[in-house]
Amino acid sequence: MTDDRKTTVPVWTLATADVRVPGLPAGESMTAERLAELRGVLAVLADEPIVTLEVHPLPAKTDRSRGIPLDAASPLAQHLSQFVSQSARTSLTVARATGSGECLYRMVVPAKVAAQFGQGIVRPMVSKGAAGAIRGVLVDSTGRIAAHTKFVPVGGAAAAGTVGGAGATAGVAAAGGTALTVAAPLVLMAVAVAVSAHADQKRQQAIERITKLLEQLQEDKLDDEHSELDGCRDAIDKATAVLLDQGKPGLSLGLDSAVHAINTALGRADRRLARWQSALDALPEGDAVELGTLTRSFPGVDDDGGTFRTHLELASLAVALKRRVVVLQAVEHAQSDTGNPFENFTRALKRDQQRLDELESGIAGVLVRLSALELARPNGLRPVFTTGEVDRLMSSAHRIHRLGDGVTVNSRTTDVAIEIARDKEGSVIVFPALPA
């Protein structure tokens, strides 16, 4: 701690390749705002991705259940431990910040790299406790991130030896007069686990909503779809563990059958989306729509449950599971080529995420169009309707208009923050990736 009661936070700039960047003010403290400006400069001027890595005190109350735990023998934990221990030998600031062994590491990946992960992979998850706050380990009750801190760039502190699942080596790269740590495998492993954790968090949320909907609906066919998808998790979890330990998943894990089930579910989602879009296109433009007409194409859209909403959640579950599989495939592809693992990783992600982005964007568009519809009063011979009929129409209109709440269509990609909690014995927990 410093005299002004501000926590000193060491900041590294990690390169994924030997690149040229403007000189950094090593050793000079900076504010969070200035650090954000520095990230913007690095993103614009660097030829290869430049990420920043900060070290914060580990909050006493940390919800560890949100993340993916890795033991001290895992490659990511070893990369991080070796990196920090080497840096602490040459920097008193790092030694003081990491002396307790329990720290929270925050890696920020630039937006132009985050865009290659897919537009739907790290959308904000708004905290209910604070207006405008983003849910994350470093967010306090006021919604401020990393308050009361001063950031001190650490220059020229690189880990020595092998630091990567792809067999790469970290080292100091003289770039534009500034010593950068080249640690592509460290960045690769952190991004892979954080993106996988984020996708699994979305899977858990979809499972919870589907379970509630099916309890009301009692639809056997949809229950079978749900069970088939939920059964894929075990194979994906095992394959994730094997790949993060630098192994190769074999057929015995059942990943092939899981991928088939997920792809089948995505095919159903594509067909349902096409039907929804056609139904909306067939509606008279600018005219009010009768509720009966709408529910024929969107059964249950006027209820809190219903077939339509269950179809939405099944699509969300399939997308979340597929995103985890895509990350596994990207990691395996990157580890098979030691030349530039991070470049291979992002290339594989960008190609395979496109279909998922288009599906999510299409569903978001349907929800926005539905929420903008005006409901017409039912046609009938009676000039007057009962109070119950009027109440049902108003209630249905309210539920349909709320379909667009929180829906983001083609959102702008932001910097991505990856938070890693490290315990004294060296084990780590990687939390879901979130907007920085």
Coordinates of C-alpha atoms in Angstrom, one line a residue:
M1 CA 0.0 0.0 0.0
T2 CA 1.1 3.5 -0.7
D3 CA 0.8 6.6 1.5
D4 CA -2.3 7.8 -0.3
R5 CA -4.0 4.4 0.5
K6 CA -4.0 3.4 -3.2
T7 CA -3.2 -0.2 -4.1
T8 CA -0.2 -0.5 -6.4
V9 CA -1.1 -2.7 -9.4
P10 CA 1.7 -4.1 -11.6
V11 CA 0.8 -4.2 -15.3
W12 CA 2.6 -6.2 -18.0
T13 CA 2.2 -5.9 -21.7
L14 CA 2.2 -9.3 -23.3
A15 CA 2.9 -9.8 -26.9
T16 CA 1.8 -12.8 -28.9
A17 CA 4.7 -12.4 -31.3
D18 CA 7.8 -10.2 -31.7
V19 CA 6.2 -6.8 -32.6
R20 CA 6.9 -3.1 -32.7
V21 CA 5.0 -0.8 -30.4
P22 CA 5.6 2.7 -29.0
G23 CA 7.7 3.0 -25.9
L24 CA 5.9 2.5 -22.6
P25 CA 6.6 4.6 -19.4
A26 CA 8.0 1.6 -17.4
G27 CA 8.0 2.3 -13.7
E28 CA 5.7 5.4 -13.9
S29 CA 2.3 5.1 -12.3
M30 CA -0.8 5.7 -14.3
T31 CA -4.5 6.0 -13.7
A32 CA -7.1 3.4 -15.0
E33 CA -8.2 6.0 -17.6
R34 CA -4.6 6.4 -18.9
L35 CA -4.1 2.6 -18.9
A36 CA -7.3 2.3 -21.1
E37 CA -5.8 4.9 -23.5
L38 CA -2.6 2.9 -23.6
R39 CA -4.5 -0.2 -24.6
G40 CA -6.2 1.7 -27.4
V41 CA -2.8 2.9 -28.7
L42 CA -1.3 -0.6 -28.6
A43 CA -4.3 -2.0 -30.4
V44 CA -4.0 0.5 -33.2
L45 CA -0.2 0.6 -33.7
A46 CA 0.8 -3.0 -32.9
D47 CA 1.0 -5.6 -35.8
E48 CA 0.1 -8.5 -33.5
P49 CA -2.3 -8.7 -30.5
I50 CA -0.9 -6.9 -27.3
V51 CA -2.7 -7.8 -24.1
T52 CA -2.2 -6.3 -20.6
L53 CA -2.0 -8.3 -17.4
E54 CA -2.7 -6.8 -14.0
V55 CA -2.3 -8.2 -10.5
H56 CA -4.9 -7.3 -7.9
P57 CA -5.5 -8.5 -4.3
L58 CA -7.9 -11.4 -4.3
P59 CA -11.3 -10.3 -2.9
A60 CA -12.3 -12.0 0.3
K61 CA -15.7 -12.9 -1.2
T62 CA -15.2 -14.5 -4.6
D63 CA -17.8 -16.8 -6.1
R64 CA -15.5 -19.5 -7.3
S65 CA -18.4 -21.6 -8.6
R66 CA -18.6 -19.4 -11.7
G67 CA -15.2 -20.4 -13.0
I68 CA -13.3 -23.4 -14.3
P69 CA -10.8 -24.7 -11.7
L70 CA -7.3 -25.9 -12.8
D71 CA -4.8 -27.5 -10.4
A72 CA -1.3 -26.4 -9.9
A73 CA 0.0 -29.0 -12.3
S74 CA -2.1 -27.7 -15.2
P75 CA -0.2 -25.9 -18.0
L76 CA -2.0 -22.6 -17.5
A77 CA -1.2 -22.6 -13.7
Q78 CA 2.4 -23.5 -14.4
H79 CA 2.7 -20.8 -17.1
L80 CA 1.4 -18.2 -14.8
S81 CA 3.5 -19.3 -11.8
Q82 CA 6.7 -19.3 -13.8
F83 CA 5.9 -16.0 -15.4
V84 CA 5.2 -14.3 -12.0
S85 CA 8.2 -15.8 -10.2
Q86 CA 10.6 -14.7 -12.9
S87 CA 9.1 -11.2 -12.9
A88 CA 9.3 -10.9 -9.1
R89 CA 13.1 -11.5 -9.3
T90 CA 13.6 -8.2 -11.2
S91 CA 10.7 -6.1 -9.9
L92 CA 10.1 -5.1 -6.3
T93 CA 6.6 -3.9 -7.2
V94 CA 5.7 -7.4 -8.6
A95 CA 7.3 -9.1 -5.6
R96 CA 5.2 -7.1 -3.1
A97 CA 2.0 -7.5 -5.1
T98 CA 2.4 -11.3 -5.4
G99 CA 4.1 -12.1 -2.1
S100 CA 1.0 -13.6 -0.5
G101 CA 0.5 -16.0 -3.3
E102 CA -3.2 -15.3 -3.4
C103 CA -3.9 -12.8 -6.2
L104 CA -6.4 -12.0 -8.9
Y105 CA -4.9 -11.6 -12.3
R106 CA -6.8 -9.6 -14.9
M107 CA -5.9 -10.0 -18.6
V108 CA -7.4 -7.6 -21.1
V109 CA -7.5 -8.6 -24.7
P110 CA -8.1 -5.9 -27.3
A111 CA -11.4 -5.6 -29.1
K112 CA -10.0 -6.3 -32.6
V113 CA -8.9 -9.7 -31.3
A114 CA -12.1 -10.2 -29.3
A115 CA -14.0 -9.8 -32.5
Q116 CA -12.4 -13.0 -33.8
F117 CA -14.0 -14.9 -30.8
G118 CA -17.5 -14.1 -32.2
Q119 CA -19.8 -11.3 -31.5
G120 CA -22.0 -13.3 -29.1
I121 CA -19.3 -14.8 -27.0
V122 CA -18.8 -12.1 -24.4
R123 CA -21.9 -9.9 -24.2
P124 CA -22.3 -7.9 -21.0
M125 CA -24.1 -9.6 -18.1
V126 CA -25.6 -6.7 -16.1
S127 CA -25.5 -7.0 -12.4
K128 CA -28.9 -6.7 -10.6
G129 CA -27.3 -5.1 -7.6
A130 CA -26.0 -2.0 -9.3
A131 CA -27.4 -0.1 -12.2
G132 CA -25.1 -0.2 -15.2
A133 CA -22.6 -2.5 -13.5
I134 CA -21.0 -5.4 -15.2
R135 CA -21.0 -8.7 -13.3
G136 CA -17.4 -9.6 -12.4
V137 CA -15.0 -10.3 -9.6
L138 CA -13.6 -6.7 -9.5
V139 CA -16.9 -4.9 -9.5
D140 CA -17.8 -3.4 -6.1
S141 CA -21.2 -2.2 -4.8
T142 CA -20.9 1.1 -6.6
G143 CA -20.2 -0.6 -10.0
R144 CA -16.6 0.8 -10.1
I145 CA -13.8 -1.5 -11.3
A146 CA -10.3 -1.4 -9.7
A147 CA -11.1 1.7 -7.7
H148 CA -8.3 3.2 -5.5
T149 CA -5.5 1.8 -7.5
K150 CA -2.5 3.1 -9.4
F151 CA -1.1 1.1 -12.2
V152 CA 2.7 0.6 -12.7
P153 CA 3.9 -0.9 -16.0
V154 CA 6.5 -3.6 -15.5
G155 CA 9.2 -3.3 -18.2
G156 CA 11.4 -6.1 -19.4
A157 CA 10.2 -8.8 -16.9
A158 CA 9.8 -12.0 -18.9
A159 CA 9.4 -15.6 -18.0
A160 CA 12.2 -17.9 -18.9
G161 CA 11.9 -21.4 -20.4
T162 CA 9.1 -23.2 -22.0
V163 CA 5.8 -21.5 -21.3
G164 CA 3.3 -23.0 -23.6
G165 CA 1.1 -25.9 -24.5
A166 CA 2.2 -25.4 -28.1
G167 CA 5.9 -25.7 -27.2
A168 CA 6.6 -22.0 -27.6
T169 CA 9.0 -20.1 -25.4
A170 CA 8.4 -16.8 -23.6
G171 CA 11.1 -14.1 -23.8
V172 CA 11.8 -10.4 -24.0
A173 CA 11.3 -8.8 -27.4
A174 CA 12.9 -5.4 -28.0
A175 CA 10.0 -3.6 -29.8
G176 CA 10.2 0.1 -30.4
G177 CA 12.5 0.7 -27.5
T178 CA 10.2 -1.2 -25.1
A179 CA 10.8 -4.7 -23.7
L180 CA 7.7 -6.8 -24.2
T181 CA 7.0 -10.3 -22.9
V182 CA 6.3 -12.7 -25.8
A183 CA 3.9 -15.2 -24.3
A184 CA 1.4 -16.4 -26.9
P185 CA 0.8 -19.7 -25.3
L186 CA 0.0 -18.1 -21.9
V187 CA -2.5 -15.8 -23.6
L188 CA -3.9 -18.7 -25.7
M189 CA -4.6 -20.9 -22.6
A190 CA -6.2 -18.0 -20.6
V191 CA -8.5 -17.0 -23.5
A192 CA -9.5 -20.6 -24.2
V193 CA -10.5 -21.4 -20.6
A194 CA -12.2 -18.0 -20.1
V195 CA -14.3 -18.3 -23.3
S196 CA -15.1 -21.9 -22.4
A197 CA -16.2 -20.8 -18.9
H198 CA -18.4 -18.0 -20.4
A199 CA -20.1 -20.5 -22.8
D200 CA -20.7 -22.9 -19.9
Q201 CA -22.2 -20.2 -17.8
K202 CA -24.7 -19.5 -20.7
R203 CA -25.4 -23.3 -20.9
Q204 CA -26.2 -23.4 -17.2
Q205 CA -28.6 -20.4 -17.5
A206 CA -30.3 -22.0 -20.5
I207 CA -30.7 -25.4 -18.7
E208 CA -32.4 -23.6 -15.7
R209 CA -34.8 -21.8 -17.9
I210 CA -35.6 -24.9 -20.0
T211 CA -36.3 -27.0 -16.9
K212 CA -38.8 -24.4 -15.7
L213 CA -40.5 -24.2 -19.1
L214 CA -40.8 -27.9 -19.6
E215 CA -42.3 -28.3 -16.1
Q216 CA -45.2 -26.1 -17.3
L217 CA -45.4 -27.4 -20.8
Q218 CA -45.1 -31.2 -20.3
E219 CA -44.0 -31.7 -23.9
D220 CA -42.3 -35.1 -24.4
K221 CA -40.6 -34.3 -27.7
L222 CA -39.0 -31.1 -26.4
D223 CA -38.0 -32.9 -23.2
D224 CA -36.2 -35.4 -25.4
E225 CA -34.3 -32.6 -27.2
H226 CA -33.4 -31.1 -23.8
S227 CA -32.1 -34.4 -22.5
E228 CA -30.1 -35.1 -25.6
L229 CA -28.3 -31.8 -25.4
D230 CA -27.8 -31.8 -21.7
G231 CA -26.2 -35.2 -22.1
C232 CA -23.4 -33.7 -24.2
R233 CA -21.9 -31.8 -21.2
D234 CA -20.0 -34.8 -19.8
A235 CA -18.1 -35.5 -23.0
I236 CA -17.3 -31.8 -23.5
D237 CA -16.0 -31.4 -19.9
K238 CA -13.7 -34.4 -20.3
A239 CA -12.4 -33.2 -23.6
T240 CA -11.8 -29.8 -22.2
A241 CA -9.8 -31.2 -19.3
V242 CA -7.7 -33.4 -21.6
L243 CA -6.9 -30.5 -24.0
L244 CA -6.0 -28.1 -21.3
D245 CA -3.5 -30.7 -20.0
Q246 CA -2.0 -30.8 -23.5
G247 CA -3.5 -34.2 -24.3
K248 CA -5.5 -35.4 -27.3
P249 CA -9.2 -36.4 -26.8
G250 CA -9.9 -39.9 -28.1
L251 CA -13.0 -41.5 -29.3
S252 CA -13.7 -43.0 -25.9
L253 CA -14.7 -39.6 -24.5
G254 CA -17.8 -39.6 -26.7
L255 CA -17.1 -36.1 -28.1
D256 CA -18.0 -37.2 -31.7
S257 CA -21.5 -38.2 -30.7
A258 CA -21.9 -35.1 -28.6
V259 CA -21.0 -32.9 -31.6
H260 CA -23.5 -34.8 -33.7
A261 CA -26.3 -34.1 -31.2
I262 CA -25.3 -30.4 -31.0
N263 CA -25.2 -30.0 -34.8
T264 CA -28.6 -31.7 -35.0
A265 CA -30.0 -29.2 -32.5
L266 CA -28.5 -26.3 -34.4
G267 CA -30.1 -27.6 -37.6
R268 CA -33.5 -27.6 -35.8
A269 CA -32.8 -24.0 -34.6
D270 CA -32.0 -22.9 -38.1
R271 CA -35.2 -24.4 -39.5
R272 CA -37.3 -22.8 -36.7
L273 CA -35.6 -19.5 -37.3
A274 CA -36.5 -19.6 -41.0
R275 CA -40.1 -20.4 -40.2
W276 CA -40.3 -17.5 -37.7
Q277 CA -38.8 -15.0 -40.2
S278 CA -41.2 -16.2 -42.9
A279 CA -44.2 -15.8 -40.5
L280 CA -43.2 -12.3 -39.7
D281 CA -42.6 -11.4 -43.3
A282 CA -46.1 -12.6 -44.1
L283 CA -47.7 -10.2 -41.7
P284 CA -49.3 -7.0 -43.1
E285 CA -46.7 -4.2 -42.7
G286 CA -47.9 -1.5 -40.3
D287 CA -51.1 -3.2 -39.4
A288 CA -52.1 -4.5 -36.0
V289 CA -52.0 -8.3 -35.6
E290 CA -54.6 -10.5 -34.0
L291 CA -53.3 -12.6 -31.1
G292 CA -54.7 -15.8 -32.6
T293 CA -52.8 -15.2 -35.8
L294 CA -49.6 -14.6 -33.9
T295 CA -49.9 -17.7 -31.7
R296 CA -50.4 -20.0 -34.7
S297 CA -46.8 -19.3 -35.8
F298 CA -45.4 -18.6 -32.3
P299 CA -47.3 -20.9 -30.0
G300 CA -47.1 -19.7 -26.4
V301 CA -45.6 -16.4 -27.3
D302 CA -48.2 -14.6 -25.1
D303 CA -47.4 -16.7 -22.0
D304 CA -44.4 -16.8 -19.7
G305 CA -43.9 -20.4 -20.8
G306 CA -44.9 -22.1 -24.1
T307 CA -43.4 -23.9 -27.0
F308 CA -41.9 -20.8 -28.7
R309 CA -40.0 -19.8 -25.6
T310 CA -38.8 -23.3 -25.1
H311 CA -37.5 -23.4 -28.7
L312 CA -35.6 -20.2 -28.0
E313 CA -33.9 -21.7 -24.9
L314 CA -33.1 -24.9 -26.7
A315 CA -31.4 -22.8 -29.4
S316 CA -29.5 -20.9 -26.8
L317 CA -28.4 -24.2 -25.2
A318 CA -27.2 -25.6 -28.5
V319 CA -25.2 -22.4 -29.3
A320 CA -23.6 -22.4 -25.8
L321 CA -22.5 -26.1 -26.2
K322 CA -21.2 -25.5 -29.7
R323 CA -19.2 -22.5 -28.6
R324 CA -17.4 -24.8 -26.1
V325 CA -16.7 -27.3 -28.8
V326 CA -15.4 -24.6 -31.2
V327 CA -13.0 -23.5 -28.5
L328 CA -11.8 -27.1 -28.1
Q329 CA -11.2 -27.5 -31.8
A330 CA -9.4 -24.1 -31.9
V331 CA -7.1 -25.1 -29.1
E332 CA -6.3 -28.5 -30.6
H333 CA -5.6 -26.8 -34.0
A334 CA -3.3 -24.2 -32.3
Q335 CA -1.4 -26.9 -30.3
S336 CA -0.8 -28.9 -33.4
D337 CA 1.2 -26.1 -35.0
T338 CA 3.9 -24.6 -32.8
G339 CA 4.7 -21.7 -35.2
N340 CA 2.1 -19.2 -34.0
P341 CA -0.5 -20.8 -31.6
F342 CA -2.5 -17.6 -30.9
E343 CA -2.8 -16.8 -34.6
N344 CA -4.0 -20.3 -35.4
F345 CA -6.4 -20.2 -32.5
T346 CA -8.1 -16.9 -33.5
R347 CA -8.3 -18.0 -37.1
A348 CA -10.1 -21.2 -36.2
L349 CA -12.4 -19.4 -33.9
K350 CA -13.3 -16.7 -36.4
R351 CA -14.2 -19.2 -39.1
D352 CA -16.3 -21.5 -36.9
Q353 CA -18.1 -18.8 -34.9
Q354 CA -19.6 -17.1 -37.9
R355 CA -22.6 -19.5 -38.2
L356 CA -23.3 -19.2 -34.5
D357 CA -23.2 -15.4 -34.7
E358 CA -25.6 -15.4 -37.6
L359 CA -28.0 -17.7 -35.8
E360 CA -28.0 -15.6 -32.6
S361 CA -28.3 -12.4 -34.6
G362 CA -31.3 -13.9 -36.5
I363 CA -33.1 -14.9 -33.3
A364 CA -32.4 -11.5 -31.8
G365 CA -33.9 -9.9 -34.9
V366 CA -37.1 -12.0 -34.6
L367 CA -37.5 -11.0 -30.9
V368 CA -37.1 -7.3 -31.7
R369 CA -39.6 -7.5 -34.5
L370 CA -42.1 -9.4 -32.3
S371 CA -41.7 -6.9 -29.5
A372 CA -42.6 -4.0 -31.9
L373 CA -45.9 -5.6 -33.1
E374 CA -49.2 -4.0 -32.2
L375 CA -51.9 -6.4 -31.1
A376 CA -55.4 -6.0 -32.6
R377 CA -58.6 -6.6 -30.7
P378 CA -60.2 -9.9 -31.7
N379 CA -62.7 -10.0 -34.5
G380 CA -66.2 -11.1 -33.5
L381 CA -69.9 -10.4 -33.6
R382 CA -70.0 -9.0 -30.1
P383 CA -69.4 -5.2 -29.9
V384 CA -68.3 -5.4 -26.2
F385 CA -65.7 -7.7 -24.7
T386 CA -65.6 -9.0 -21.2
T387 CA -63.1 -7.6 -18.6
G388 CA -61.3 -11.0 -18.7
E389 CA -60.8 -10.8 -22.4
V390 CA -59.5 -7.2 -22.2
D391 CA -57.1 -8.2 -19.4
R392 CA -55.8 -11.1 -21.3
L393 CA -55.1 -9.0 -24.4
M394 CA -53.3 -6.3 -22.4
S395 CA -51.3 -8.9 -20.5
S396 CA -50.3 -10.7 -23.7
A397 CA -49.3 -7.4 -25.3
H398 CA -47.1 -6.6 -22.3
R399 CA -45.4 -10.0 -22.5
I400 CA -44.8 -9.7 -26.2
H401 CA -43.4 -6.2 -26.0
R402 CA -40.9 -7.4 -23.3
L403 CA -39.4 -9.9 -25.7
G404 CA -37.1 -7.2 -27.0
D405 CA -35.8 -6.3 -23.5
G406 CA -32.0 -6.8 -23.3
V407 CA -31.7 -8.1 -26.9
T408 CA -28.7 -6.8 -28.7
V409 CA -28.4 -7.1 -32.4
N410 CA -24.9 -6.8 -34.0
S411 CA -23.4 -5.3 -30.8
R412 CA -20.1 -3.6 -31.0
T413 CA -17.2 -5.8 -29.8
T414 CA -15.4 -4.4 -26.7
D415 CA -12.1 -5.3 -25.0
V416 CA -12.4 -8.6 -23.2
A417 CA -11.4 -9.1 -19.6
I418 CA -10.3 -12.4 -18.3
E419 CA -10.0 -12.8 -14.5
I420 CA -7.9 -15.6 -13.0
A421 CA -7.8 -16.3 -9.2
R422 CA -4.6 -17.9 -8.0
D423 CA -4.3 -19.7 -4.6
K424 CA -1.2 -20.1 -2.5
E425 CA -0.5 -23.6 -3.7
G426 CA -0.6 -22.5 -7.3
S427 CA -4.0 -23.7 -8.4
V428 CA -6.1 -21.3 -10.5
I429 CA -9.8 -20.6 -11.2
V430 CA -10.5 -18.9 -14.6
F431 CA -13.7 -16.9 -14.6
P432 CA -16.0 -16.4 -17.6
A433 CA -14.7 -13.8 -20.1
L434 CA -16.6 -10.5 -19.9
P435 CA -16.4 -7.1 -21.5
A436 CA -13.6 -5.0 -20.0

